[in-house]
Coordinates of C-alpha atoms in Angstrom, one line a residue:
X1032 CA -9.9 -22.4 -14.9
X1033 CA -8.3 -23.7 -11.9
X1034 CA -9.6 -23.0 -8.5
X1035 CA -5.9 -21.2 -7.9
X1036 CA -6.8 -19.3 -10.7
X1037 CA -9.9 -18.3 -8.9
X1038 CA -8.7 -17.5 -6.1
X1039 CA -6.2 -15.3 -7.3
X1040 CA -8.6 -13.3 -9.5
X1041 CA -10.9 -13.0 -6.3
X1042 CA -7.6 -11.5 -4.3
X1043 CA -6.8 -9.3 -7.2
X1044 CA -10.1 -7.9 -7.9
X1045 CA -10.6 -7.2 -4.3
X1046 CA -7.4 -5.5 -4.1
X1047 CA -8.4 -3.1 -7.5
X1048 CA -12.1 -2.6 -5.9
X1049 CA -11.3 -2.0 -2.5
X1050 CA -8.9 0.7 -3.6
X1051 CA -10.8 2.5 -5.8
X1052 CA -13.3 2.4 -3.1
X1053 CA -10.2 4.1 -1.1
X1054 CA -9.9 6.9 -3.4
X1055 CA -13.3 7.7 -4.3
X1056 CA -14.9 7.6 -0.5
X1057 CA -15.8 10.5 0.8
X1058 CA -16.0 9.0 4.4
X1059 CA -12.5 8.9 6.1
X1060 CA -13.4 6.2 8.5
X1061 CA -14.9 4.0 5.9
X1062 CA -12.1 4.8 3.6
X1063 CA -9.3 3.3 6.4
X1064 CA -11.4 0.5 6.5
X1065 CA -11.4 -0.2 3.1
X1066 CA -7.4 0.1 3.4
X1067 CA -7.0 -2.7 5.8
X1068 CA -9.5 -4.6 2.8
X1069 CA -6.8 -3.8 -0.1
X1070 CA -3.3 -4.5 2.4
X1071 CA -4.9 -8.1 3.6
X1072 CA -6.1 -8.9 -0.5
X1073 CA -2.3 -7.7 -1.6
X1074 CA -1.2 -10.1 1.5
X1075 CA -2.9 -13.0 -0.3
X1076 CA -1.6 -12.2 -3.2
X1077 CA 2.1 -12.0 -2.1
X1078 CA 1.4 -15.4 -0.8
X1079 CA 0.5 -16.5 -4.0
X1080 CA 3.7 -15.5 -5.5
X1081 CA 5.4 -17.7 -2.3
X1082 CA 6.5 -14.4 -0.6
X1083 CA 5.7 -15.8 2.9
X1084 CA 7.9 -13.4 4.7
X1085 CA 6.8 -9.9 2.7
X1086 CA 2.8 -11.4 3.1
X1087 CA 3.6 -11.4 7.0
X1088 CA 5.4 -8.4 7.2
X1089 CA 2.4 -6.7 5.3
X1090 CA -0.1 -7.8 7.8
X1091 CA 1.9 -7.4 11.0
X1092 CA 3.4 -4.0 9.8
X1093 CA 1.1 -2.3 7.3
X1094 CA -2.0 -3.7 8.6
X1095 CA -1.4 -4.2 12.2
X1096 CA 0.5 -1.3 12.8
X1097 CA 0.0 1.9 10.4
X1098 CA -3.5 1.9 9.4
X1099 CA -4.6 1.0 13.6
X1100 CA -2.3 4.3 14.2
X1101 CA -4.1 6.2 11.4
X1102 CA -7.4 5.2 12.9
X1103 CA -7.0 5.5 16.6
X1104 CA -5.5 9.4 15.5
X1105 CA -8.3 10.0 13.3
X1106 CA -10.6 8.4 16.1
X1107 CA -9.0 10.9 18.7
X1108 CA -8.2 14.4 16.8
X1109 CA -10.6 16.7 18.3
X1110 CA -14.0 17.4 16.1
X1111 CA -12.6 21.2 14.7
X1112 CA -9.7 19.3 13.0
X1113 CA -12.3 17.2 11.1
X1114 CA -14.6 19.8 10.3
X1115 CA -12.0 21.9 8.6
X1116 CA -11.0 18.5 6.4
X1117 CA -14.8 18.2 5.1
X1118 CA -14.2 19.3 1.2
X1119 CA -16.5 22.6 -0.4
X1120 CA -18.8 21.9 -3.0
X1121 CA -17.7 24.6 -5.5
X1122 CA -17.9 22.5 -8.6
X1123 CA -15.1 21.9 -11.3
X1124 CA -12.2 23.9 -10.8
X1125 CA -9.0 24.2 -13.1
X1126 CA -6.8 22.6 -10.1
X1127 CA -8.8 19.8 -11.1
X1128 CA -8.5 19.5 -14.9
X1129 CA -4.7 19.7 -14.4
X1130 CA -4.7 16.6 -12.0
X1131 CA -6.8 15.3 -14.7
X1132 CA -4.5 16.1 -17.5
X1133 CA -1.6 14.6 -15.5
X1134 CA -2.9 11.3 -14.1
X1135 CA -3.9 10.6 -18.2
X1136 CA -0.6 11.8 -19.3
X1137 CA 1.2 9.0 -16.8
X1138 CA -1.5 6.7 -17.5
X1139 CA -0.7 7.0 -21.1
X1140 CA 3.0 6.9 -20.6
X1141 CA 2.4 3.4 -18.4
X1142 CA 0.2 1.7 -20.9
X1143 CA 2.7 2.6 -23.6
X1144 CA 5.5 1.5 -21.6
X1145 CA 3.6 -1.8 -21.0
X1146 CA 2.8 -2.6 -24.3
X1147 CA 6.1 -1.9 -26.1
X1148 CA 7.8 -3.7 -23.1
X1149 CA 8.6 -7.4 -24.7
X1150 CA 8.8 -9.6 -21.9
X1151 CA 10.7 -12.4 -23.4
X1152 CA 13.7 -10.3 -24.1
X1153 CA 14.4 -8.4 -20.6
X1154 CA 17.6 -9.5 -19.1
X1155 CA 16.4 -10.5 -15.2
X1156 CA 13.2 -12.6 -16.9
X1157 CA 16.0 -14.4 -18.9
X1158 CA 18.2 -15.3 -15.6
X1159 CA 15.2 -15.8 -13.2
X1160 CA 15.8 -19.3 -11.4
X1161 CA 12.4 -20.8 -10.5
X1162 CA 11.4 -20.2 -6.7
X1163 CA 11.5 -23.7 -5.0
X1164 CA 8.5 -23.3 -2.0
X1165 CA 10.6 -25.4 0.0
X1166 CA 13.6 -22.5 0.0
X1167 CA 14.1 -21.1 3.5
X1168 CA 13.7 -17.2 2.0
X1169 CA 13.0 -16.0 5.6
X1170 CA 16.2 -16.8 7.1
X1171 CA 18.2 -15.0 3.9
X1172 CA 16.1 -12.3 4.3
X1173 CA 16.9 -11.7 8.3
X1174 CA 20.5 -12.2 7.5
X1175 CA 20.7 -9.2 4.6
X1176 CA 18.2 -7.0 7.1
X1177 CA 21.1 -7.3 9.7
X1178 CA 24.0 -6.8 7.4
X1179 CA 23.8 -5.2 3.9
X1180 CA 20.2 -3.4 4.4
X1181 CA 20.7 -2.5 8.2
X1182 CA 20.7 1.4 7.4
X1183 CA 17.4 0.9 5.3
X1184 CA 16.0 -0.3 7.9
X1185 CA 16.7 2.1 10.8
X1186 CA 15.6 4.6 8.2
X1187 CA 12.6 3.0 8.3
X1188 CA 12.0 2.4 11.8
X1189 CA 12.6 6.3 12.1
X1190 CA 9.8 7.2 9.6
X1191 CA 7.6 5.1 11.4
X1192 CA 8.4 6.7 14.8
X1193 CA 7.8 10.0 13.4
X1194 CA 4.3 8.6 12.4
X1195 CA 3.7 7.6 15.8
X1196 CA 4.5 11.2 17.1
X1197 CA 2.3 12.8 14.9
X1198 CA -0.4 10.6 15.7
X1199 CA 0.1 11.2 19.4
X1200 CA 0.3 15.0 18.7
X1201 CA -3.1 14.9 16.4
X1202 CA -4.9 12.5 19.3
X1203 CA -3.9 15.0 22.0
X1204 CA -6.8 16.5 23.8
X1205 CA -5.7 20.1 24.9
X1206 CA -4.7 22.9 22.0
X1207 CA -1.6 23.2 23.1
X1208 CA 1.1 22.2 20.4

């Protein structure tokens, strides 16, 4: 095994753990830290697969922005917000076993999905052109961001200003709303 081969498996092991560790956690604060864990490991790996430009954007973006929002409004919210989020203890409920039920049911449909899917025979494997590392992608990529994915991406920057509000409205100090 390789010592790219290692790395990788470190990266996507990290990335698996890290959000388990996301879901499971009952501690919010550790939880969001554990997020920025799993968005810098799937960083690494988009480097891996020479996506400079999406690794970047998911570090200045995902990293950098949303998850230091999240936290500074979870930091600031006012302590009878968090005490209402803190979960009972009333054992196994049937909301549960339906969650349950589903989550198997899609993980049932993926796994059957994967492993009836031949590889070989899919049309955009077939017609895939190698990625040359030397390929300026980042230049293509501003140019179709500006031109045929401009409305995307004001789309975009709108859900993320609507994150910001809400953040600003849960990290106000007074009750009034």
């Amino acid at each position: 095994m390789g010592e790219e081969q290692i790395i990788f498996y470190f990266f996507a092991a990290s990335v698996l753990i890290s959000a388990l560790c996301v879901v499971v956690m009952k501690n919010l604060v550790r939880s969001i830290f554990l997020f920025f864990v799993t968005l810098f490991s799937l960083a690494a790996l988009y480097l891996f697969a020479l996506a400079d430009f999406i690794a970047l954007a998911q570090i200045v973006i995902y990293a950098g922005g949303v998850l230091v929002l999240m936290l500074f409004a979870f930091m600031l919210s006012n302590r009878e917000l968090l005490n209402s989020l803190k979960p009972t203890n009333s054992g196994f409920k049937v909301n549960n076993f339906a969650g349950i039920l589903i989550s198997l049911l899609f993980l049932l449909i993926l796994a059957l999905v994967i492993i009836k899917t031949d590889l070989n025979q899919l049309v955009w494997i077939q017609e895939s052109v190698p990625v040359n590392p030397a390929d300026n992608t980042t230049h293509q990529i501003g140019i179709y961001t500006m031109t045929t994915y401009l409305l995307p991406f004001e789309i975009l920057s709108v859900f993320l200003m609507m994150a910001l509000i809400g953040a600003a409205h849960l990290a106000r100090k007074g009750g009034k709303a």
